[in-house]
Amino acid sequence: MALLDEGALADDGPAIAMVGKLSMRHGQRPDDLARIAVEQALLESRRWLGPRQAVHLSRYDHGVLLVRCERGRGGVELPDIAAHLNASLSGAARGLPSVSGAVVGVGHVRSGLAELRDCYDEAALAVRVALQLPAVGPIAWWSKLGIYRVLSQLTGEEIRSASVHPGLESLLDDPLHVPLLETLETYLDLAGSASATAQHMNLHRTSLYYRLQRVEELADTSLKDGNERLSLHLALKVARLAGRYQPDANAAETIEHSRAG
């Protein structure tokens, strides 16, 4: 318990890890200015929380904030801490040409400092998902990532090589089929409810059924088969994380994120 021995934290007990990372523009890597911005943001959040409430660590391409979860009344709420860290990152990096934004990943609260390594791993994986899937939002909570908690633990090569549903491959390779894929994902996210899907996508039922029928024909599948629906749903989530499938705003993932909350 070096953190306690050194007086960095007030006491042992419930704590949480948050990872902050700058989103770099295409082809850019974190430079000295970006790393300085991360350090400044971490220090600003620590000062805001007060003495002995948090410690931080700056890594090569991200920063880590370890926070005591205040017992009883009067403590700062975790969403407020995550929002403050994200705002501090965005403010510190404002004007840097290599940076396009900032994200924060939040792990699951642990009962003591000795367990924070696992919490850090969760927060780091949540950041990975947030960077790849903007619809998750600038703050990604490990507890709310659903199937992405599993998929984010795959290596980049495993995700790229995954072929969960072979019939869907040809649709993923053709940008013209994005509307069909988005319709399929929304339909599956909403538990196969045609009425909810049509309402969410502002589609007439006839148009919805036509799109779903086209998916069945092109992917050689049947949406009446539970195993097929599971394979299709998982294939779309893997494709998202691999960057192969990037639907427009109002993506079905927004539904998944809000329902998980």
PDB file of C-alpha atoms in Angstrom:
ATOM      1  CA  MET A   1       0.000   0.000   0.000  1.00  0.00           C
ATOM      2  CA  ALA A   2       2.665   2.480  -1.060  1.00  0.00           C
ATOM      3  CA  LEU A   3       0.020   5.081  -1.911  1.00  0.00           C
ATOM      4  CA  LEU A   4      -1.150   5.079   1.705  1.00  0.00           C
ATOM      5  CA  ASP A   5       2.365   4.967   3.172  1.00  0.00           C
ATOM      6  CA  GLU A   6       3.350   7.989   1.107  1.00  0.00           C
ATOM      7  CA  GLY A   7       0.195   9.874   2.059  1.00  0.00           C
ATOM      8  CA  ALA A   8      -0.959  10.139  -1.561  1.00  0.00           C
ATOM      9  CA  LEU A   9      -4.435   8.879  -0.643  1.00  0.00           C
ATOM     10  CA  ALA A  10      -6.356   9.392   2.583  1.00  0.00           C
ATOM     11  CA  ASP A  11      -7.140   5.731   3.250  1.00  0.00           C
ATOM     12  CA  ASP A  12      -7.864   2.371   1.703  1.00  0.00           C
ATOM     13  CA  GLY A  13     -11.381   1.512   0.605  1.00  0.00           C
ATOM     14  CA  PRO A  14     -13.597   1.743  -2.482  1.00  0.00           C
ATOM     15  CA  ALA A  15     -11.759   3.263  -5.424  1.00  0.00           C
ATOM     16  CA  ILE A  16     -11.973   3.472  -9.190  1.00  0.00           C
ATOM     17  CA  ALA A  17      -9.672   3.921 -12.180  1.00  0.00           C
ATOM     18  CA  MET A  18     -10.328   6.283 -15.053  1.00  0.00           C
ATOM     19  CA  VAL A  19      -8.284   6.422 -18.247  1.00  0.00           C
ATOM     20  CA  GLY A  20      -8.136   9.578 -20.324  1.00  0.00           C
ATOM     21  CA  LYS A  21      -6.866   9.607 -23.870  1.00  0.00           C
ATOM     22  CA  LEU A  22      -6.655  12.131 -26.680  1.00  0.00           C
ATOM     23  CA  SER A  23      -8.131  11.159 -30.027  1.00  0.00           C
ATOM     24  CA  MET A  24      -5.479  11.792 -32.660  1.00  0.00           C
ATOM     25  CA  ARG A  25      -6.220  12.837 -36.212  1.00  0.00           C
ATOM     26  CA  HIS A  26      -5.616  10.294 -38.956  1.00  0.00           C
ATOM     27  CA  GLY A  27      -1.938   9.541 -39.346  1.00  0.00           C
ATOM     28  CA  GLN A  28      -0.951  11.443 -36.188  1.00  0.00           C
ATOM     29  CA  ARG A  29       0.702  10.029 -33.086  1.00  0.00           C
ATOM     30  CA  PRO A  30       0.898  11.538 -29.581  1.00  0.00           C
ATOM     31  CA  ASP A  31       3.726  14.073 -29.454  1.00  0.00           C
ATOM     32  CA  ASP A  32       5.265  15.997 -26.567  1.00  0.00           C
ATOM     33  CA  LEU A  33       2.559  18.681 -26.683  1.00  0.00           C
ATOM     34  CA  ALA A  34      -0.191  16.061 -26.506  1.00  0.00           C
ATOM     35  CA  ARG A  35       1.472  14.314 -23.566  1.00  0.00           C
ATOM     36  CA  ILE A  36       1.892  17.631 -21.742  1.00  0.00           C
ATOM     37  CA  ALA A  37      -1.824  18.329 -22.302  1.00  0.00           C
ATOM     38  CA  VAL A  38      -2.742  14.972 -20.732  1.00  0.00           C
ATOM     39  CA  GLU A  39      -0.521  15.684 -17.715  1.00  0.00           C
ATOM     40  CA  GLN A  40      -2.108  19.121 -17.268  1.00  0.00           C
ATOM     41  CA  ALA A  41      -5.604  17.662 -17.415  1.00  0.00           C
ATOM     42  CA  LEU A  42      -4.795  15.021 -14.796  1.00  0.00           C
ATOM     43  CA  LEU A  43      -3.319  17.617 -12.444  1.00  0.00           C
ATOM     44  CA  GLU A  44      -6.333  19.880 -12.918  1.00  0.00           C
ATOM     45  CA  SER A  45      -8.727  17.050 -12.026  1.00  0.00           C
ATOM     46  CA  ARG A  46      -6.692  16.163  -8.949  1.00  0.00           C
ATOM     47  CA  ARG A  47      -6.756  19.758  -7.733  1.00  0.00           C
ATOM     48  CA  TRP A  48     -10.507  19.908  -8.339  1.00  0.00           C
ATOM     49  CA  LEU A  49     -11.070  16.757  -6.268  1.00  0.00           C
ATOM     50  CA  GLY A  50      -9.046  18.032  -3.346  1.00  0.00           C
ATOM     51  CA  PRO A  51      -6.023  16.738  -1.429  1.00  0.00           C
ATOM     52  CA  ARG A  52      -5.451  13.000  -1.026  1.00  0.00           C
ATOM     53  CA  GLN A  53      -8.555  12.099  -3.049  1.00  0.00           C
ATOM     54  CA  ALA A  54      -6.789  10.922  -6.207  1.00  0.00           C
ATOM     55  CA  VAL A  55      -3.431  10.100  -7.753  1.00  0.00           C
ATOM     56  CA  HIS A  56      -2.485  10.087 -11.415  1.00  0.00           C
ATOM     57  CA  LEU A  57      -0.020   8.509 -13.781  1.00  0.00           C
ATOM     58  CA  SER A  58       0.935   9.686 -17.263  1.00  0.00           C
ATOM     59  CA  ARG A  59       1.695   6.937 -19.765  1.00  0.00           C
ATOM     60  CA  TYR A  60       2.989   7.187 -23.324  1.00  0.00           C
ATOM     61  CA  ASP A  61      -0.374   7.679 -25.001  1.00  0.00           C
ATOM     62  CA  HIS A  62      -2.854   8.078 -22.126  1.00  0.00           C
ATOM     63  CA  GLY A  63      -3.316   9.170 -18.553  1.00  0.00           C
ATOM     64  CA  VAL A  64      -4.655   7.317 -15.516  1.00  0.00           C
ATOM     65  CA  LEU A  65      -6.614   8.822 -12.628  1.00  0.00           C
ATOM     66  CA  LEU A  66      -7.140   6.672  -9.516  1.00  0.00           C
ATOM     67  CA  VAL A  67      -9.920   8.084  -7.352  1.00  0.00           C
ATOM     68  CA  ARG A  68     -11.180   7.312  -3.882  1.00  0.00           C
ATOM     69  CA  CYS A  69     -14.917   6.727  -3.824  1.00  0.00           C
ATOM     70  CA  GLU A  70     -16.017   8.929  -0.939  1.00  0.00           C
ATOM     71  CA  ARG A  71     -17.914   7.161   1.808  1.00  0.00           C
ATOM     72  CA  GLY A  72     -21.145   8.691   3.033  1.00  0.00           C
ATOM     73  CA  ARG A  73     -22.518  12.032   1.954  1.00  0.00           C
ATOM     74  CA  GLY A  74     -20.632  14.938   0.489  1.00  0.00           C
ATOM     75  CA  GLY A  75     -18.459  13.074  -2.029  1.00  0.00           C
ATOM     76  CA  VAL A  76     -18.258  14.053  -5.681  1.00  0.00           C
ATOM     77  CA  GLU A  77     -20.348  11.787  -7.928  1.00  0.00           C
ATOM     78  CA  LEU A  78     -18.413   9.556 -10.334  1.00  0.00           C
ATOM     79  CA  PRO A  79     -20.159  10.899 -13.474  1.00  0.00           C
ATOM     80  CA  ASP A  80     -19.096  14.408 -12.459  1.00  0.00           C
ATOM     81  CA  ILE A  81     -15.484  13.284 -12.029  1.00  0.00           C
ATOM     82  CA  ALA A  82     -15.441  11.582 -15.420  1.00  0.00           C
ATOM     83  CA  ALA A  83     -17.030  14.636 -17.055  1.00  0.00           C
ATOM     84  CA  HIS A  84     -14.489  16.941 -15.395  1.00  0.00           C
ATOM     85  CA  LEU A  85     -11.576  14.814 -16.605  1.00  0.00           C
ATOM     86  CA  ASN A  86     -12.961  14.767 -20.144  1.00  0.00           C
ATOM     87  CA  ALA A  87     -13.487  18.538 -20.118  1.00  0.00           C
ATOM     88  CA  SER A  88      -9.973  19.061 -18.741  1.00  0.00           C
ATOM     89  CA  LEU A  89      -8.485  16.906 -21.500  1.00  0.00           C
ATOM     90  CA  SER A  90     -10.436  18.745 -24.188  1.00  0.00           C
ATOM     91  CA  GLY A  91      -9.463  22.128 -22.775  1.00  0.00           C
ATOM     92  CA  ALA A  92      -5.780  21.295 -22.374  1.00  0.00           C
ATOM     93  CA  ALA A  93      -5.566  19.964 -25.943  1.00  0.00           C
ATOM     94  CA  ARG A  94      -7.549  22.780 -27.544  1.00  0.00           C
ATOM     95  CA  GLY A  95      -5.653  24.224 -30.480  1.00  0.00           C
ATOM     96  CA  LEU A  96      -3.338  21.248 -30.961  1.00  0.00           C
ATOM     97  CA  PRO A  97      -3.505  20.404 -34.697  1.00  0.00           C
ATOM     98  CA  SER A  98      -2.814  16.707 -34.137  1.00  0.00           C
ATOM     99  CA  VAL A  99      -5.757  16.209 -31.734  1.00  0.00           C
ATOM    100  CA  SER A 100      -9.392  15.772 -32.728  1.00  0.00           C
ATOM    101  CA  GLY A 101     -10.979  15.150 -29.334  1.00  0.00           C
ATOM    102  CA  ALA A 102     -10.759  13.348 -26.001  1.00  0.00           C
ATOM    103  CA  VAL A 103     -12.314  10.265 -24.424  1.00  0.00           C
ATOM    104  CA  VAL A 104     -12.460   8.840 -20.918  1.00  0.00           C
ATOM    105  CA  GLY A 105     -12.918   5.204 -19.936  1.00  0.00           C
ATOM    106  CA  VAL A 106     -14.230   4.248 -16.501  1.00  0.00           C
ATOM    107  CA  GLY A 107     -13.758   0.854 -14.878  1.00  0.00           C
ATOM    108  CA  HIS A 108     -15.943  -0.811 -12.245  1.00  0.00           C
ATOM    109  CA  VAL A 109     -15.576   0.346  -8.628  1.00  0.00           C
ATOM    110  CA  ARG A 110     -13.311  -1.896  -6.547  1.00  0.00           C
ATOM    111  CA  SER A 111     -13.448  -2.448  -2.808  1.00  0.00           C
ATOM    112  CA  GLY A 112      -9.789  -1.598  -2.227  1.00  0.00           C
ATOM    113  CA  LEU A 113      -6.642  -0.191  -3.792  1.00  0.00           C
ATOM    114  CA  ALA A 114      -5.124  -3.639  -4.275  1.00  0.00           C
ATOM    115  CA  GLU A 115      -7.806  -4.435  -6.872  1.00  0.00           C
ATOM    116  CA  LEU A 116      -7.330  -1.338  -9.024  1.00  0.00           C
ATOM    117  CA  ARG A 117      -5.202  -3.101 -11.629  1.00  0.00           C
ATOM    118  CA  ASP A 118      -8.267  -4.928 -12.944  1.00  0.00           C
ATOM    119  CA  CYS A 119     -10.244  -1.683 -12.842  1.00  0.00           C
ATOM    120  CA  TYR A 120      -7.515   0.036 -14.874  1.00  0.00           C
ATOM    121  CA  ASP A 121      -7.643  -2.739 -17.481  1.00  0.00           C
ATOM    122  CA  GLU A 122     -11.411  -2.236 -17.806  1.00  0.00           C
ATOM    123  CA  ALA A 123     -11.040   1.527 -18.185  1.00  0.00           C
ATOM    124  CA  ALA A 124      -8.347   1.093 -20.844  1.00  0.00           C
ATOM    125  CA  LEU A 125     -10.562  -1.279 -22.828  1.00  0.00           C
ATOM    126  CA  ALA A 126     -13.491   1.133 -22.499  1.00  0.00           C
ATOM    127  CA  VAL A 127     -11.319   3.875 -24.011  1.00  0.00           C
ATOM    128  CA  ARG A 128     -10.482   1.566 -26.904  1.00  0.00           C
ATOM    129  CA  VAL A 129     -14.180   1.099 -27.634  1.00  0.00           C
ATOM    130  CA  ALA A 130     -14.933   4.829 -27.307  1.00  0.00           C
ATOM    131  CA  LEU A 131     -12.195   5.732 -29.798  1.00  0.00           C
ATOM    132  CA  GLN A 132     -13.447   3.230 -32.361  1.00  0.00           C
ATOM    133  CA  LEU A 133     -17.168   3.847 -31.812  1.00  0.00           C
ATOM    134  CA  PRO A 134     -17.951   7.571 -31.383  1.00  0.00           C
ATOM    135  CA  ALA A 135     -21.632   6.811 -30.755  1.00  0.00           C
ATOM    136  CA  VAL A 136     -20.643   5.376 -27.354  1.00  0.00           C
ATOM    137  CA  GLY A 137     -19.854   8.955 -26.360  1.00  0.00           C
ATOM    138  CA  PRO A 138     -16.762  10.704 -24.997  1.00  0.00           C
ATOM    139  CA  ILE A 139     -17.156   8.872 -21.673  1.00  0.00           C
ATOM    140  CA  ALA A 140     -17.335   5.078 -21.830  1.00  0.00           C
ATOM    141  CA  TRP A 141     -18.425   3.146 -18.741  1.00  0.00           C
ATOM    142  CA  TRP A 142     -17.198  -0.442 -18.676  1.00  0.00           C
ATOM    143  CA  SER A 143     -20.423  -1.551 -16.994  1.00  0.00           C
ATOM    144  CA  LYS A 144     -22.514  -0.200 -19.892  1.00  0.00           C
ATOM    145  CA  LEU A 145     -20.604  -1.568 -22.889  1.00  0.00           C
ATOM    146  CA  GLY A 146     -22.621  -4.771 -23.253  1.00  0.00           C
ATOM    147  CA  ILE A 147     -21.145  -7.178 -25.800  1.00  0.00           C
ATOM    148  CA  TYR A 148     -18.224  -4.796 -26.354  1.00  0.00           C
ATOM    149  CA  ARG A 149     -16.867  -5.862 -22.955  1.00  0.00           C
ATOM    150  CA  VAL A 150     -16.119  -9.200 -24.575  1.00  0.00           C
ATOM    151  CA  LEU A 151     -15.135  -7.992 -28.035  1.00  0.00           C
ATOM    152  CA  SER A 152     -12.759  -5.313 -26.749  1.00  0.00           C
ATOM    153  CA  GLN A 153     -10.592  -8.022 -25.183  1.00  0.00           C
ATOM    154  CA  LEU A 154      -9.792  -9.500 -28.592  1.00  0.00           C
ATOM    155  CA  THR A 155      -6.554  -8.408 -30.217  1.00  0.00           C
ATOM    156  CA  GLY A 156      -6.694  -6.162 -33.269  1.00  0.00           C
ATOM    157  CA  GLU A 157      -5.701  -9.081 -35.481  1.00  0.00           C
ATOM    158  CA  GLU A 158      -8.378 -11.337 -33.979  1.00  0.00           C
ATOM    159  CA  ILE A 159     -11.045  -8.705 -34.607  1.00  0.00           C
ATOM    160  CA  ARG A 160      -9.908  -8.079 -38.189  1.00  0.00           C
ATOM    161  CA  SER A 161      -9.825 -11.786 -39.009  1.00  0.00           C
ATOM    162  CA  ALA A 162     -13.092 -12.672 -37.285  1.00  0.00           C
ATOM    163  CA  SER A 163     -15.781 -13.888 -39.663  1.00  0.00           C
ATOM    164  CA  VAL A 164     -18.773 -14.581 -37.442  1.00  0.00           C
ATOM    165  CA  HIS A 165     -21.268 -14.760 -40.307  1.00  0.00           C
ATOM    166  CA  PRO A 166     -19.758 -15.472 -43.757  1.00  0.00           C
ATOM    167  CA  GLY A 167     -22.940 -14.422 -45.544  1.00  0.00           C
ATOM    168  CA  LEU A 168     -22.617 -10.901 -44.177  1.00  0.00           C
ATOM    169  CA  GLU A 169     -19.101 -10.398 -45.559  1.00  0.00           C
ATOM    170  CA  SER A 170     -20.196  -9.245 -49.023  1.00  0.00           C
ATOM    171  CA  LEU A 171     -22.574  -6.672 -47.520  1.00  0.00           C
ATOM    172  CA  LEU A 172     -19.857  -5.300 -45.233  1.00  0.00           C
ATOM    173  CA  ASP A 173     -17.534  -4.840 -48.201  1.00  0.00           C
ATOM    174  CA  ASP A 174     -20.019  -2.709 -50.156  1.00  0.00           C
ATOM    175  CA  PRO A 175     -20.747   0.846 -48.893  1.00  0.00           C
ATOM    176  CA  LEU A 176     -24.042   0.798 -50.782  1.00  0.00           C
ATOM    177  CA  HIS A 177     -25.322  -1.799 -48.350  1.00  0.00           C
ATOM    178  CA  VAL A 178     -24.837   0.338 -45.221  1.00  0.00           C
ATOM    179  CA  PRO A 179     -28.592   1.211 -45.052  1.00  0.00           C
ATOM    180  CA  LEU A 180     -29.421  -2.497 -45.068  1.00  0.00           C
ATOM    181  CA  LEU A 181     -26.877  -3.214 -42.349  1.00  0.00           C
ATOM    182  CA  GLU A 182     -28.079  -0.321 -40.214  1.00  0.00           C
ATOM    183  CA  THR A 183     -31.661  -1.522 -40.558  1.00  0.00           C
ATOM    184  CA  LEU A 184     -30.661  -5.054 -39.621  1.00  0.00           C
ATOM    185  CA  GLU A 185     -28.680  -3.913 -36.570  1.00  0.00           C
ATOM    186  CA  THR A 186     -31.473  -1.662 -35.341  1.00  0.00           C
ATOM    187  CA  TYR A 187     -33.972  -4.503 -35.789  1.00  0.00           C
ATOM    188  CA  LEU A 188     -31.746  -6.887 -33.797  1.00  0.00           C
ATOM    189  CA  ASP A 189     -30.939  -4.302 -31.116  1.00  0.00           C
ATOM    190  CA  LEU A 190     -34.675  -3.815 -30.603  1.00  0.00           C
ATOM    191  CA  ALA A 191     -35.257  -7.548 -30.085  1.00  0.00           C
ATOM    192  CA  GLY A 192     -36.769  -8.073 -33.528  1.00  0.00           C
ATOM    193  CA  SER A 193     -39.590  -5.594 -33.022  1.00  0.00           C
ATOM    194  CA  ALA A 194     -40.711  -4.413 -36.456  1.00  0.00           C
ATOM    195  CA  SER A 195     -42.896  -1.633 -35.033  1.00  0.00           C
ATOM    196  CA  ALA A 196     -40.104  -0.227 -32.819  1.00  0.00           C
ATOM    197  CA  THR A 197     -37.573  -0.446 -35.670  1.00  0.00           C
ATOM    198  CA  ALA A 198     -39.854   1.309 -38.138  1.00  0.00           C
ATOM    199  CA  GLN A 199     -40.588   4.043 -35.615  1.00  0.00           C
ATOM    200  CA  HIS A 200     -36.938   4.579 -34.680  1.00  0.00           C
ATOM    201  CA  MET A 201     -35.755   4.715 -38.286  1.00  0.00           C
ATOM    202  CA  ASN A 202     -38.786   6.633 -39.509  1.00  0.00           C
ATOM    203  CA  LEU A 203     -39.517   3.918 -42.045  1.00  0.00           C
ATOM    204  CA  HIS A 204     -42.815   2.631 -43.400  1.00  0.00           C
ATOM    205  CA  ARG A 205     -43.389  -0.988 -42.430  1.00  0.00           C
ATOM    206  CA  THR A 206     -43.333  -1.994 -46.091  1.00  0.00           C
ATOM    207  CA  SER A 207     -39.879  -0.452 -46.563  1.00  0.00           C
ATOM    208  CA  LEU A 208     -38.624  -2.128 -43.404  1.00  0.00           C
ATOM    209  CA  TYR A 209     -39.802  -5.563 -44.469  1.00  0.00           C
ATOM    210  CA  TYR A 210     -38.281  -5.052 -47.916  1.00  0.00           C
ATOM    211  CA  ARG A 211     -34.880  -4.204 -46.424  1.00  0.00           C
ATOM    212  CA  LEU A 212     -34.938  -7.182 -44.072  1.00  0.00           C
ATOM    213  CA  GLN A 213     -35.920  -9.474 -46.931  1.00  0.00           C
ATOM    214  CA  ARG A 214     -33.020  -8.138 -49.022  1.00  0.00           C
ATOM    215  CA  VAL A 215     -30.636  -8.888 -46.149  1.00  0.00           C
ATOM    216  CA  GLU A 216     -31.913 -12.454 -45.981  1.00  0.00           C
ATOM    217  CA  GLU A 217     -31.437 -12.875 -49.730  1.00  0.00           C
ATOM    218  CA  LEU A 218     -27.988 -11.280 -49.972  1.00  0.00           C
ATOM    219  CA  ALA A 219     -26.577 -12.869 -46.810  1.00  0.00           C
ATOM    220  CA  ASP A 220     -28.234 -16.233 -47.421  1.00  0.00           C
ATOM    221  CA  THR A 221     -29.799 -16.239 -43.980  1.00  0.00           C
ATOM    222  CA  SER A 222     -33.135 -16.429 -42.193  1.00  0.00           C
ATOM    223  CA  LEU A 223     -34.157 -13.983 -39.478  1.00  0.00           C
ATOM    224  CA  LYS A 224     -36.581 -16.596 -38.174  1.00  0.00           C
ATOM    225  CA  ASP A 225     -33.609 -18.675 -37.003  1.00  0.00           C
ATOM    226  CA  GLY A 226     -32.408 -17.713 -33.508  1.00  0.00           C
ATOM    227  CA  ASN A 227     -28.836 -18.881 -34.119  1.00  0.00           C
ATOM    228  CA  GLU A 228     -28.704 -16.880 -37.337  1.00  0.00           C
ATOM    229  CA  ARG A 229     -29.959 -13.747 -35.565  1.00  0.00           C
ATOM    230  CA  LEU A 230     -27.279 -14.173 -32.892  1.00  0.00           C
ATOM    231  CA  SER A 231     -24.524 -14.662 -35.490  1.00  0.00           C
ATOM    232  CA  LEU A 232     -25.662 -11.647 -37.508  1.00  0.00           C
ATOM    233  CA  HIS A 233     -25.877  -9.439 -34.440  1.00  0.00           C
ATOM    234  CA  LEU A 234     -22.422 -10.442 -33.215  1.00  0.00           C
ATOM    235  CA  ALA A 235     -20.941 -10.039 -36.719  1.00  0.00           C
ATOM    236  CA  LEU A 236     -22.198  -6.441 -36.875  1.00  0.00           C
ATOM    237  CA  LYS A 237     -20.676  -5.618 -33.483  1.00  0.00           C
ATOM    238  CA  VAL A 238     -17.331  -7.126 -34.500  1.00  0.00           C
ATOM    239  CA  ALA A 239     -17.448  -5.180 -37.766  1.00  0.00           C
ATOM    240  CA  ARG A 240     -18.053  -1.952 -35.855  1.00  0.00           C
ATOM    241  CA  LEU A 241     -15.055  -2.516 -33.600  1.00  0.00           C
ATOM    242  CA  ALA A 242     -12.899  -3.425 -36.598  1.00  0.00           C
ATOM    243  CA  GLY A 243     -13.935  -0.236 -38.389  1.00  0.00           C
ATOM    244  CA  ARG A 244     -15.537  -2.134 -41.270  1.00  0.00           C
ATOM    245  CA  TYR A 245     -19.037  -0.863 -40.566  1.00  0.00           C
ATOM    246  CA  GLN A 246     -19.592   2.805 -39.748  1.00  0.00           C
ATOM    247  CA  PRO A 247     -23.233   3.824 -40.168  1.00  0.00           C
ATOM    248  CA  ASP A 248     -24.368   7.416 -40.045  1.00  0.00           C
ATOM    249  CA  ALA A 249     -25.491   9.330 -36.922  1.00  0.00           C
ATOM    250  CA  ASN A 250     -28.629   7.781 -35.276  1.00  0.00           C
ATOM    251  CA  ALA A 251     -26.880   4.415 -35.422  1.00  0.00           C
ATOM    252  CA  ALA A 252     -28.441   1.478 -33.687  1.00  0.00           C
ATOM    253  CA  GLU A 253     -25.570   1.516 -31.234  1.00  0.00           C
ATOM    254  CA  THR A 254     -27.043   4.626 -29.649  1.00  0.00           C
ATOM    255  CA  ILE A 255     -30.035   2.469 -28.730  1.00  0.00           C
ATOM    256  CA  GLU A 256     -27.820  -0.174 -27.174  1.00  0.00           C
ATOM    257  CA  HIS A 257     -25.912   2.404 -25.123  1.00  0.00           C
ATOM    258  CA  SER A 258     -29.030   4.122 -23.812  1.00  0.00           C
ATOM    259  CA  ARG A 259     -30.786   0.829 -23.020  1.00  0.00           C
ATOM    260  CA  ALA A 260     -27.706  -0.361 -21.085  1.00  0.00           C
ATOM    261  CA  GLY A 261     -27.968   2.712 -18.864  1.00  0.00           C
TER     262      GLY A 261
END
